[in-house]
Coordinates of C-alpha atoms and ligand atoms in Angstrom, one line a residue:
M1 CA 22.1 1.0 -8.1
V2 CA 21.0 4.6 -7.8
S3 CA 18.6 5.1 -4.9
A4 CA 15.2 6.7 -4.8
D5 CA 16.5 9.1 -2.1
E6 CA 19.2 10.3 -4.5
V7 CA 16.8 10.9 -7.4
R8 CA 14.4 12.7 -5.0
S9 CA 17.2 14.9 -3.7
K10 CA 18.5 15.7 -7.2
Y11 CA 15.0 16.7 -8.4
L12 CA 14.2 18.9 -5.5
K13 CA 17.6 20.6 -5.6
F14 CA 17.4 21.1 -9.4
F15 CA 14.1 23.1 -9.0
K16 CA 15.2 24.9 -5.8
D17 CA 18.2 26.1 -7.8
R18 CA 15.7 27.5 -10.3
G19 CA 13.8 29.6 -7.7
H20 CA 11.3 27.0 -6.4
V21 CA 10.4 26.8 -2.7
E22 CA 10.1 23.2 -1.4
I23 CA 6.7 22.5 0.3
P24 CA 6.1 19.5 2.5
S25 CA 4.0 16.5 1.3
A26 CA 0.3 16.8 2.2
P27 CA -1.3 13.9 4.1
L28 CA -2.7 10.9 2.1
V29 CA -6.2 11.8 3.3
P30 CA -6.9 15.2 1.8
E31 CA -7.3 18.0 4.5
N32 CA -9.4 20.5 2.7
D33 CA -10.9 18.5 -0.2
P34 CA -13.5 16.1 1.2
T35 CA -14.7 15.3 -2.4
T36 CA -12.1 12.6 -2.6
L37 CA -10.9 9.9 -0.3
F38 CA -7.1 9.9 -1.0
T39 CA -4.4 12.2 -2.3
G40 CA -3.7 10.7 -5.7
S41 CA -1.6 13.3 -7.3
G42 CA 0.7 16.2 -6.4
M43 CA -1.7 18.8 -7.7
Q44 CA -4.6 17.8 -5.4
P45 CA -3.4 19.8 -2.4
M46 CA -2.5 22.6 -4.8
L47 CA -6.0 23.0 -6.2
P48 CA -7.0 26.4 -4.7
Y49 CA -3.7 27.9 -5.9
L50 CA -4.1 26.5 -9.4
L51 CA -7.5 28.2 -9.4
G52 CA -6.0 31.6 -8.6
Q53 CA -5.6 31.9 -4.8
P54 CA -2.1 33.3 -4.1
H55 CA 0.2 30.7 -2.4
P56 CA 2.0 32.1 0.7
L57 CA 5.3 30.7 -0.6
G58 CA 5.2 32.3 -4.0
T59 CA 4.7 31.2 -7.6
R60 CA 7.3 28.5 -8.0
L61 CA 6.9 25.4 -5.8
V62 CA 8.4 21.9 -5.7
D63 CA 7.7 18.8 -3.6
S64 CA 7.6 15.1 -3.4
Q65 CA 3.9 14.1 -2.6
K66 CA 2.8 10.9 -1.0
C67 CA 0.1 9.4 -3.2
F68 CA -2.3 6.5 -3.0
R69 CA -4.4 5.2 -5.9
A70 CA -7.0 2.8 -4.7
Q71 CA -8.2 2.1 -8.2
D72 CA -4.9 0.3 -8.9
I73 CA -5.2 -2.3 -6.1
E74 CA -6.0 -5.2 -8.5
E75 CA -3.2 -4.2 -10.9
V76 CA -0.4 -4.6 -8.4
G77 CA 1.8 -7.7 -9.1
D78 CA 3.3 -6.8 -12.5
N79 CA 6.6 -4.9 -12.7
R80 CA 5.2 -1.4 -12.6
H81 CA 1.9 -1.0 -10.8
T82 CA 1.7 0.2 -7.2
T83 CA -1.0 1.7 -5.0
F84 CA 1.4 3.9 -3.1
F85 CA 4.0 6.1 -4.8
E86 CA 5.7 9.4 -4.5
M87 CA 4.9 12.0 -7.1
L88 CA 7.7 14.5 -7.7
G89 CA 6.0 17.8 -8.6
N90 CA 6.8 21.3 -9.6
W91 CA 4.4 24.2 -10.2
S92 CA 4.4 27.5 -11.8
L93 CA 1.4 29.5 -10.5
G94 CA 1.1 32.0 -13.4
D95 CA 4.9 32.3 -13.5
Y96 CA 7.0 30.5 -16.2
F97 CA 5.2 28.4 -18.8
K98 CA 5.9 25.7 -21.5
E99 CA 9.3 26.8 -22.8
E100 CA 11.0 26.8 -19.3
Q101 CA 9.2 23.7 -18.1
L102 CA 10.0 21.5 -21.0
A103 CA 13.6 22.8 -21.2
W104 CA 14.2 22.2 -17.5
F105 CA 12.7 18.8 -17.4
W106 CA 14.7 17.8 -20.4
E107 CA 17.9 19.1 -18.7
L108 CA 17.0 17.3 -15.5
L109 CA 16.6 14.0 -17.3
T110 CA 19.5 14.1 -19.6
A111 CA 22.1 16.2 -17.9
E112 CA 21.3 15.7 -14.2
L113 CA 20.0 12.1 -14.1
K114 CA 22.0 11.2 -17.2
L115 CA 19.3 9.3 -19.1
P116 CA 20.3 8.8 -22.7
A117 CA 18.3 11.2 -24.9
E118 CA 17.7 8.5 -27.5
K119 CA 15.7 6.5 -25.0
L120 CA 13.3 9.3 -24.3
Y121 CA 10.0 9.7 -26.3
V122 CA 7.4 12.4 -25.9
S123 CA 3.7 12.7 -26.5
V124 CA 1.8 15.9 -27.3
F125 CA -1.9 16.8 -27.4
D126 CA -2.7 16.8 -31.1
E127 CA -4.0 20.4 -31.1
D128 CA -0.9 21.7 -29.4
K129 CA 1.7 22.6 -32.1
E130 CA 3.5 25.0 -29.9
T131 CA 4.6 22.2 -27.6
S132 CA 5.9 20.0 -30.4
E133 CA 7.9 23.0 -31.7
I134 CA 9.6 23.3 -28.3
W135 CA 10.5 19.6 -28.2
L136 CA 12.0 19.9 -31.7
K137 CA 14.1 22.9 -30.6
L138 CA 15.3 21.0 -27.5
G139 CA 16.6 18.3 -29.9
V140 CA 13.9 15.6 -29.7
P141 CA 13.7 14.3 -33.3
K142 CA 10.3 14.2 -35.1
G143 CA 10.3 10.4 -35.0
R144 CA 10.2 10.4 -31.2
I145 CA 7.3 12.9 -30.9
F146 CA 3.9 11.3 -30.9
F147 CA 0.5 13.0 -31.1
Y148 CA -2.6 11.8 -29.3
D149 CA -6.1 13.1 -28.7
E150 CA -7.6 14.1 -25.4
R151 CA -7.9 10.5 -24.3
K152 CA -4.2 10.4 -23.7
N153 CA -3.0 14.0 -23.7
W154 CA -5.5 16.0 -21.8
W155 CA -5.2 16.0 -18.0
S156 CA -7.8 16.6 -15.4
R157 CA -8.6 14.6 -12.2
S158 CA -11.6 13.2 -14.1
G159 CA -10.0 12.6 -17.4
I160 CA -11.4 13.9 -20.7
R161 CA -13.2 17.2 -21.0
K162 CA -16.7 15.7 -21.1
N163 CA -16.2 13.9 -17.8
M164 CA -14.9 17.0 -15.9
P165 CA -17.4 18.4 -13.3
I166 CA -18.2 22.1 -13.2
G167 CA -15.4 23.9 -11.5
E168 CA -12.6 21.4 -12.3
P169 CA -9.4 22.7 -13.9
G170 CA -7.5 20.9 -16.6
G171 CA -5.5 21.3 -19.7
P172 CA -3.4 19.7 -22.5
D173 CA -0.4 17.8 -21.4
S174 CA 2.9 16.5 -22.7
E175 CA 4.3 13.3 -21.3
V176 CA 7.8 11.8 -21.4
F177 CA 8.4 8.1 -21.8
Y178 CA 11.5 6.0 -21.2
D179 CA 12.2 3.2 -23.6
F180 CA 13.4 0.1 -21.7
G181 CA 13.7 -1.8 -24.9
G182 CA 11.6 -4.8 -25.7
P183 CA 10.6 -7.5 -27.9
H184 CA 8.2 -5.8 -30.1
D185 CA 7.6 -2.7 -32.1
C186 CA 5.1 -0.5 -30.5
H187 CA 4.4 3.1 -29.6
P188 CA 4.9 5.1 -26.4
N189 CA 1.4 4.8 -25.1
C190 CA 1.3 1.0 -25.7
D191 CA 0.5 -0.9 -22.4
C192 CA 3.1 -3.6 -22.9
G193 CA 5.6 -2.2 -20.5
R194 CA 8.4 -1.4 -23.0
F195 CA 7.7 2.4 -22.7
M196 CA 7.1 3.8 -19.2
E197 CA 5.7 7.2 -18.6
I198 CA 8.2 9.0 -16.3
G199 CA 6.7 12.5 -16.2
N200 CA 3.7 14.6 -17.2
N201 CA 3.8 18.3 -17.9
V202 CA 0.3 19.6 -17.6
F203 CA -0.5 23.1 -19.0
M204 CA -3.2 23.7 -16.5
T205 CA -5.0 26.6 -18.2
Y206 CA -8.7 25.9 -18.4
Q207 CA -11.6 25.6 -16.0
K208 CA -14.9 24.0 -16.8
T209 CA -17.9 26.2 -16.1
A210 CA -21.6 25.9 -16.6
K211 CA -21.1 27.8 -19.9
G212 CA -18.2 25.7 -21.1
F213 CA -14.4 26.0 -20.8
V214 CA -12.9 29.3 -19.8
P215 CA -9.2 30.2 -19.5
L216 CA -8.0 30.4 -16.0
A217 CA -6.9 33.8 -14.8
K218 CA -3.3 32.6 -14.8
K219 CA -1.5 30.0 -16.9
N220 CA -0.1 27.3 -14.7
I221 CA 2.4 24.5 -15.0
D222 CA 1.5 21.3 -13.1
F223 CA 4.3 18.8 -13.4
G224 CA 4.1 15.3 -11.9
G225 CA 6.5 12.4 -12.3
G226 CA 6.5 9.1 -10.4
L227 CA 9.7 8.9 -8.3
E228 CA 9.9 5.1 -8.4
R229 CA 9.5 5.0 -12.2
I230 CA 12.1 7.7 -12.8
T231 CA 14.5 5.8 -10.4
A232 CA 13.8 2.6 -12.4
A233 CA 14.7 4.5 -15.7
V234 CA 17.9 5.8 -14.1
N235 CA 18.8 2.2 -13.3
N236 CA 17.7 1.1 -16.8
D237 CA 15.6 -1.7 -15.4
P238 CA 11.8 -1.8 -16.0
D239 CA 11.0 -3.6 -12.8
I240 CA 10.3 -0.8 -10.3
F241 CA 10.3 -3.3 -7.5
K242 CA 14.1 -3.7 -7.9
I243 CA 14.7 -0.2 -6.7
D244 CA 15.7 0.1 -3.0
A245 CA 12.3 1.7 -2.1
F246 CA 10.8 -1.8 -2.6
S247 CA 13.8 -4.2 -2.5
S248 CA 14.5 -3.2 1.1
I249 CA 11.0 -4.4 2.1
I250 CA 11.1 -7.5 -0.1
D251 CA 14.5 -8.5 1.5
V252 CA 12.8 -8.7 4.9
L253 CA 10.4 -11.3 3.5
G254 CA 13.3 -13.4 2.4
E255 CA 11.7 -13.7 -1.0
N256 CA 12.7 -13.2 -4.6
I257 CA 10.8 -10.6 -6.6
T258 CA 7.6 -12.3 -7.7
P259 CA 4.0 -11.1 -8.2
Q260 CA 3.3 -12.2 -4.6
S261 CA 6.2 -10.4 -3.0
R262 CA 5.4 -7.3 -5.0
I263 CA 1.8 -7.3 -3.7
I264 CA 3.0 -7.7 -0.1
A265 CA 5.6 -5.0 -0.4
D266 CA 3.3 -2.5 -2.1
H267 CA 0.3 -3.2 0.2
I268 CA 2.2 -3.2 3.5
K269 CA 4.0 -0.1 2.5
A270 CA 0.8 1.7 1.5
S271 CA -0.8 0.5 4.8
V272 CA 2.0 1.8 6.9
F273 CA 1.7 5.2 5.2
L274 CA -2.1 5.3 5.6
I275 CA -2.1 4.4 9.2
A276 CA 0.6 7.0 9.9
D277 CA -1.8 9.5 8.3
G278 CA -4.6 8.5 10.6
V279 CA -6.5 5.8 8.7
F280 CA -7.7 2.7 10.6
P281 CA -9.1 -0.5 9.1
G282 CA -12.9 -0.4 8.8
N283 CA -15.8 -1.1 6.6
K284 CA -16.2 2.3 5.0
A285 CA -14.4 5.0 3.1
Q286 CA -10.6 5.1 3.6
G287 CA -10.7 2.4 6.3
Y288 CA -12.3 -0.1 3.8
F289 CA -9.4 0.3 1.4
L290 CA -6.8 -0.1 4.2
R291 CA -8.6 -3.3 5.3
R292 CA -8.5 -4.6 1.8
L293 CA -4.8 -3.9 1.4
L294 CA -3.9 -5.5 4.7
R295 CA -6.1 -8.6 4.1
R296 CA -4.7 -9.1 0.6
A297 CA -1.2 -8.9 1.9
M298 CA -2.0 -11.2 4.9
V299 CA -3.4 -13.9 2.6
K300 CA -0.1 -13.8 0.6
M301 CA 2.0 -13.8 3.7
Q302 CA 0.4 -16.8 5.2
G303 CA 1.1 -16.0 8.8
R304 CA 4.6 -14.6 8.4
L305 CA 3.5 -11.1 9.2
S306 CA 6.0 -9.5 11.7
P307 CA 6.7 -6.0 13.0
A308 CA 10.0 -6.2 11.2
I309 CA 8.3 -5.4 7.9
V310 CA 6.9 -2.2 9.4
D311 CA 10.4 -1.3 10.6
A312 CA 11.7 -2.0 7.0
V313 CA 9.2 0.5 5.5
I314 CA 10.0 3.1 8.1
K315 CA 13.8 2.6 7.6
T316 CA 13.4 2.9 3.8
Y317 CA 12.1 6.4 4.3
S318 CA 14.5 7.4 7.1
Q319 CA 16.0 10.2 4.9
T320 CA 12.6 11.8 4.5
S321 CA 10.3 13.5 7.1
Y322 CA 7.4 11.1 6.3
F323 CA 7.6 9.2 9.6
Q324 CA 9.2 11.8 11.8
N325 CA 6.2 12.2 14.0
A326 CA 4.7 8.8 13.5
N327 CA 3.6 6.6 16.3
V328 CA 5.4 3.4 15.2
N329 CA 3.8 1.3 17.9
L330 CA 0.4 2.3 16.9
I331 CA 1.1 1.3 13.3
K332 CA 2.4 -2.1 14.4
Q333 CA -0.5 -2.6 16.8
T334 CA -3.1 -1.7 14.2
I335 CA -1.7 -4.2 11.7
A336 CA -1.3 -6.9 14.4
E337 CA -5.0 -6.4 15.5
E338 CA -6.2 -6.5 12.0
N339 CA -4.2 -9.7 11.4
N340 CA -5.8 -11.3 14.5
K341 CA -9.2 -10.3 13.4
F342 CA -8.6 -11.7 9.9
E343 CA -7.2 -15.0 11.3
K344 CA -10.3 -15.5 13.4
T345 CA -12.5 -14.6 10.4
L346 CA -10.6 -17.2 8.3
H347 CA -10.8 -19.8 11.0
D348 CA -14.6 -19.3 11.5
G349 CA -15.2 -19.2 7.8
L350 CA -13.2 -22.4 7.2
K351 CA -15.3 -24.2 9.7
K352 CA -18.4 -23.1 7.8
L353 CA -17.1 -24.1 4.4
G354 CA -19.7 -26.2 2.6
E355 CA -22.4 -25.0 5.0
V356 CA -22.6 -21.4 3.9
S357 CA -22.5 -20.1 0.3
A358 CA -19.4 -18.8 -1.3
F359 CA -21.1 -15.4 -1.3
D360 CA -21.5 -15.5 2.5
L361 CA -17.8 -16.3 2.8
Y362 CA -17.1 -13.2 0.8
Q363 CA -19.7 -10.9 2.3
S364 CA -20.0 -12.0 6.0
Y365 CA -16.5 -13.4 6.6
G366 CA -14.5 -11.0 4.4
F367 CA -12.7 -13.7 2.4
P368 CA -11.0 -12.3 -0.7
V369 CA -12.4 -13.9 -3.9
E370 CA -9.1 -15.6 -4.8
I371 CA -9.0 -17.4 -1.4
I372 CA -12.5 -18.7 -1.8
E373 CA -11.6 -20.1 -5.1
E374 CA -8.5 -21.8 -3.6
L375 CA -10.5 -23.3 -0.7
Y376 CA -13.0 -24.7 -2.9
R377 CA -10.3 -26.1 -5.2
E378 CA -8.4 -27.8 -2.3
K379 CA -11.5 -29.4 -0.9
G380 CA -12.7 -30.6 -4.3
L381 CA -15.9 -28.5 -4.0
K382 CA -17.5 -26.9 -7.0
L383 CA -17.7 -23.1 -7.0
D384 CA -20.7 -21.9 -8.9
K385 CA -19.1 -18.7 -10.2
E386 CA -22.2 -17.4 -12.0
K387 CA -24.3 -17.7 -8.9
F388 CA -21.6 -16.0 -6.9
A389 CA -21.4 -13.1 -9.4
E390 CA -25.2 -12.8 -9.4
E391 CA -25.4 -12.6 -5.6
K392 CA -22.6 -10.1 -5.5
K393 CA -24.4 -7.9 -8.0
K394 CA -27.7 -8.1 -6.1
H395 CA -25.9 -7.2 -2.9
Q396 CA -24.2 -4.2 -4.5
E397 CA -27.5 -2.9 -5.7
L398 CA -28.9 -3.4 -2.2
S399 CA -26.1 -1.5 -0.6
R400 CA -26.5 1.3 -3.1
T401 CA -30.1 1.6 -2.1
A402 CA -29.1 1.4 1.6
S403 CA -26.5 4.0 1.2
A404 CA -29.0 6.2 -0.7
G405 CA -31.2 5.8 2.4
M406 CA -28.3 6.6 4.6
F407 CA -27.9 9.9 2.9
K408 CA -31.3 10.8 3.9
G409 CA -29.5 11.1 7.2
G410 CA -29.3 7.6 8.6
L411 CA -32.8 8.0 10.0
A412 CA -35.2 5.2 10.9
D413 CA -38.2 7.3 10.1
Q414 CA -39.1 11.0 10.0
S415 CA -41.0 11.2 13.2
E416 CA -40.8 14.2 15.5
I417 CA -38.4 12.5 17.9
V418 CA -36.1 11.2 15.2
T419 CA -36.0 14.7 13.7
K420 CA -34.9 16.1 17.1
Y421 CA -32.2 13.5 17.4
H422 CA -31.0 14.3 13.9
T423 CA -30.5 18.0 14.8
A424 CA -28.9 16.9 18.0
T425 CA -26.4 14.8 16.0
H426 CA -25.3 17.9 14.2
L427 CA -24.7 19.7 17.5
L428 CA -22.9 16.7 18.8
H429 CA -20.6 16.5 15.8
A430 CA -19.7 20.2 16.2
A431 CA -19.2 19.8 19.9
L432 CA -16.9 16.8 19.6
R433 CA -14.8 18.8 17.2
E434 CA -14.6 21.7 19.5
I435 CA -13.7 19.7 22.6
L436 CA -11.6 16.9 21.0
G437 CA -10.2 18.6 17.9
N438 CA -10.8 18.9 14.2
H439 CA -9.6 15.3 13.5
V440 CA -13.1 14.3 14.6
S441 CA -15.2 13.5 11.6
Q442 CA -18.4 11.5 11.3
S443 CA -18.0 8.0 10.2
G444 CA -21.5 6.8 10.8
S445 CA -24.9 7.7 12.3
N446 CA -28.0 5.7 13.2
I447 CA -31.1 7.1 14.8
T448 CA -34.1 5.4 16.3
A449 CA -37.0 6.8 18.3
A450 CA -35.1 5.7 21.5
R451 CA -31.7 7.1 21.0
L452 CA -29.1 8.5 18.6
R453 CA -25.9 6.7 17.8
F454 CA -22.9 8.6 16.4
D455 CA -19.5 7.2 15.1
F456 CA -16.5 9.4 14.7
S457 CA -12.8 9.3 14.2
H458 CA -10.9 9.6 17.4
P459 CA -8.0 7.4 18.6
E460 CA -8.9 6.9 22.3
K461 CA -11.6 6.6 24.9
L462 CA -13.2 9.9 25.9
T463 CA -12.5 10.8 29.6
D464 CA -15.5 11.4 31.8
D465 CA -14.6 15.0 31.8
Q466 CA -14.6 15.2 28.0
I467 CA -18.0 13.6 27.8
K468 CA -19.3 16.1 30.3
Q469 CA -17.8 19.0 28.3
V470 CA -19.4 17.7 25.1
E471 CA -22.7 17.2 26.7
D472 CA -22.7 20.6 28.3
L473 CA -21.8 22.3 25.1
V474 CA -24.6 20.6 23.2
N475 CA -27.1 21.5 25.9
T476 CA -25.9 25.1 25.9
K477 CA -26.6 25.3 22.2
I478 CA -30.0 23.7 22.8
R479 CA -30.8 26.3 25.5
E480 CA -29.7 29.1 23.2
N481 CA -32.6 28.0 21.0
I482 CA -30.7 28.7 17.8
K483 CA -32.6 28.8 14.6
V484 CA -31.7 26.0 12.1
D485 CA -31.2 27.4 8.7
R486 CA -31.3 25.6 5.4
V487 CA -29.9 26.9 2.1
E488 CA -29.4 25.3 -1.3
M489 CA -25.9 25.9 -2.8
P490 CA -23.4 24.3 -5.1
K491 CA -21.6 21.5 -3.3
A492 CA -18.2 22.9 -4.1
K493 CA -19.1 26.2 -2.6
A494 CA -20.5 24.6 0.6
L495 CA -17.3 22.5 1.1
A496 CA -15.1 25.5 0.4
E497 CA -17.0 27.4 3.1
G498 CA -16.1 24.6 5.5
A499 CA -19.4 22.7 5.6
L500 CA -18.9 19.2 7.1
A501 CA -20.0 16.3 5.0
F502 CA -20.2 12.6 5.6
F503 CA -19.2 10.9 2.2
P504 CA -19.4 14.2 0.3
E505 CA -19.1 12.4 -3.1
K506 CA -22.6 11.1 -2.5
Y507 CA -24.3 14.5 -2.5
P508 CA -25.7 16.1 -5.6
E509 CA -23.9 19.0 -7.2
V510 CA -26.4 21.4 -5.8
T511 CA -27.1 20.4 -2.2
S512 CA -28.8 21.6 0.9
V513 CA -26.7 22.9 3.8
Y514 CA -28.0 23.2 7.3
S515 CA -26.4 25.7 9.7
I516 CA -27.0 26.2 13.4
G517 CA -25.8 29.7 14.0
D518 CA -22.1 29.7 13.4
F519 CA -21.7 26.6 15.5
S520 CA -22.5 23.9 13.0
K521 CA -22.7 23.7 9.2
E522 CA -23.2 20.4 7.4
L523 CA -24.2 19.1 4.0
C524 CA -27.4 17.3 4.8
G525 CA -30.7 16.2 3.4
G526 CA -32.7 16.9 6.6
P527 CA -35.2 16.9 8.2
H528 CA -34.4 19.1 11.1
V529 CA -36.2 21.0 13.9
Q530 CA -36.8 24.7 13.4
S531 CA -34.9 25.8 16.4
T532 CA -32.6 23.9 18.7
G533 CA -34.8 24.5 21.8
E534 CA -37.2 21.9 20.5
I535 CA -34.7 19.2 21.3
G536 CA -35.0 19.5 25.1
R537 CA -31.8 18.2 26.6
I538 CA -29.5 15.3 25.8
R539 CA -27.4 13.0 27.8
I540 CA -24.5 10.8 26.5
T541 CA -25.4 7.4 27.8
R542 CA -22.6 5.2 26.5
Q543 CA -19.4 5.1 24.5
E544 CA -17.6 2.2 22.9
A545 CA -14.9 1.5 20.3
V546 CA -16.0 0.6 16.8
S547 CA -12.5 -0.2 15.5
A548 CA -9.1 1.2 16.0
G549 CA -9.5 5.0 15.7
V550 CA -13.3 5.0 15.5
R551 CA -15.4 5.7 18.6
R552 CA -19.2 5.4 19.1
V553 CA -21.4 7.4 21.4
Y554 CA -25.0 6.9 22.3
A555 CA -27.2 9.7 23.5
T556 CA -30.8 10.1 24.6
A557 CA -33.1 13.1 25.0
I558 CA -34.2 13.9 28.5
S559 CA -37.1 16.4 28.4
Ligands
LIG601 N1 -1.3 16.3 -12.2 C1 -0.6 15.5 -13.2 C2 -0.6 14.0 -13.0 O1 -1.1 13.6 -12.0 C3 0.8 16.0 -13.3 O2 -0.2 13.3 -13.9

């Protein structure tokens, strides 16, 4: 059995030998791209460089990037879907192009990783004759080159050209598939599992603008290939859960490879990586997905959760630097706390079974749908699925409306005092970041005429001294009576300039940005006071923990 470590090392060395500099994996929560919750591909952290900014390490880069794809949660359980994976990636930033990339990838697969050439198939964008010529020259016979339209062979983060937002780069691509052999005659892009995509060469050459597509200043190569899938191909077994990067975790469970053990292994692994990158279980944004992963895994584990599984994940990656600075105890503690919370929820919910509706179990008690069904079945109760679906839909609409309201600033009303508190919230956010560090980001806000309440990411209780420093800094900025400025600008520009944003994906393409001197800059719908002096003075009255990693402070105005 060839290990994932071995495949990763061979890939990195192959491209380093060809002039590439290895860059470290970026965190799973994007650092400079608040438009998306998770890093889901190797190119994401490379975006500014693909758009033309010079990279400090040159024009040839290679890495293995930690990736998380939340949209695949429900798919996990078969032999090839995962939420967490490593994407091997190499880039040419205006350096080499198609000829070199395709020749090198072919050499890597056939000479270095020793995959039999006759098991490799390629797909090409149907307008891209140049690429099919290159494959033919490399020895791929006509019969193994397949042409598809943009639905399969155009790559951008948002898919086909029509769906790309202004500013987004993309281009035609050419994928390589491994044929695991199978019962029926099909084609490389069939979903049956016979053919598995093991690498995608993107010719990242266009950017969408308001006037249509324009060529990027430089032609880039963006290659990405799933490490786990390539390793499965090297071992000629289509079940990626058999490779050591999963089997080492499944072994600890003492189970065979089944849909259930695959879900546990994937979800716990993803959770350990997410917590190590600063995500904590919660009801919103990244925390919400982590909670879903953990709870789904916990349901399947039925009380067998132990810290040994966390150790197994960390040991699996001991040859990488992923967990070098991780706080392993914090990871274990976070999972154990969530487990306790969930057990209590289940316990309380079970007592209520029959008294409350299935929807309440789902919504208020956090039961996964499959568990509700099973409870109902066991107790011989009838679950009205239609009613459940209807209530769920109604709730989703309500929460959409509520979140639309929230993006008016989380304000109870637009009275003078509420407006003052709103501006104070911006000052508080900036002050917390200055005193505690840039890991602080808003995770919630609620304002009434009596007080402001502000939730933010931070792992521990603030000391009295820190509270005083934050309070003093806010009050200094109030005393300076700084003018509050509002400008309209494209969202991408605002974010690029470092404007803070709570749930940036909710803001329109052209959005208003409020600045308070050079102290604070946030995407926001207002309203705000004209100058900070109007606020008076504030005092932080209370702090508490919302969940692991999220703190809450309350403040009132004292004028
Ligand atoms: N960015 C390309 C992908 O994610 C390589 O498939």
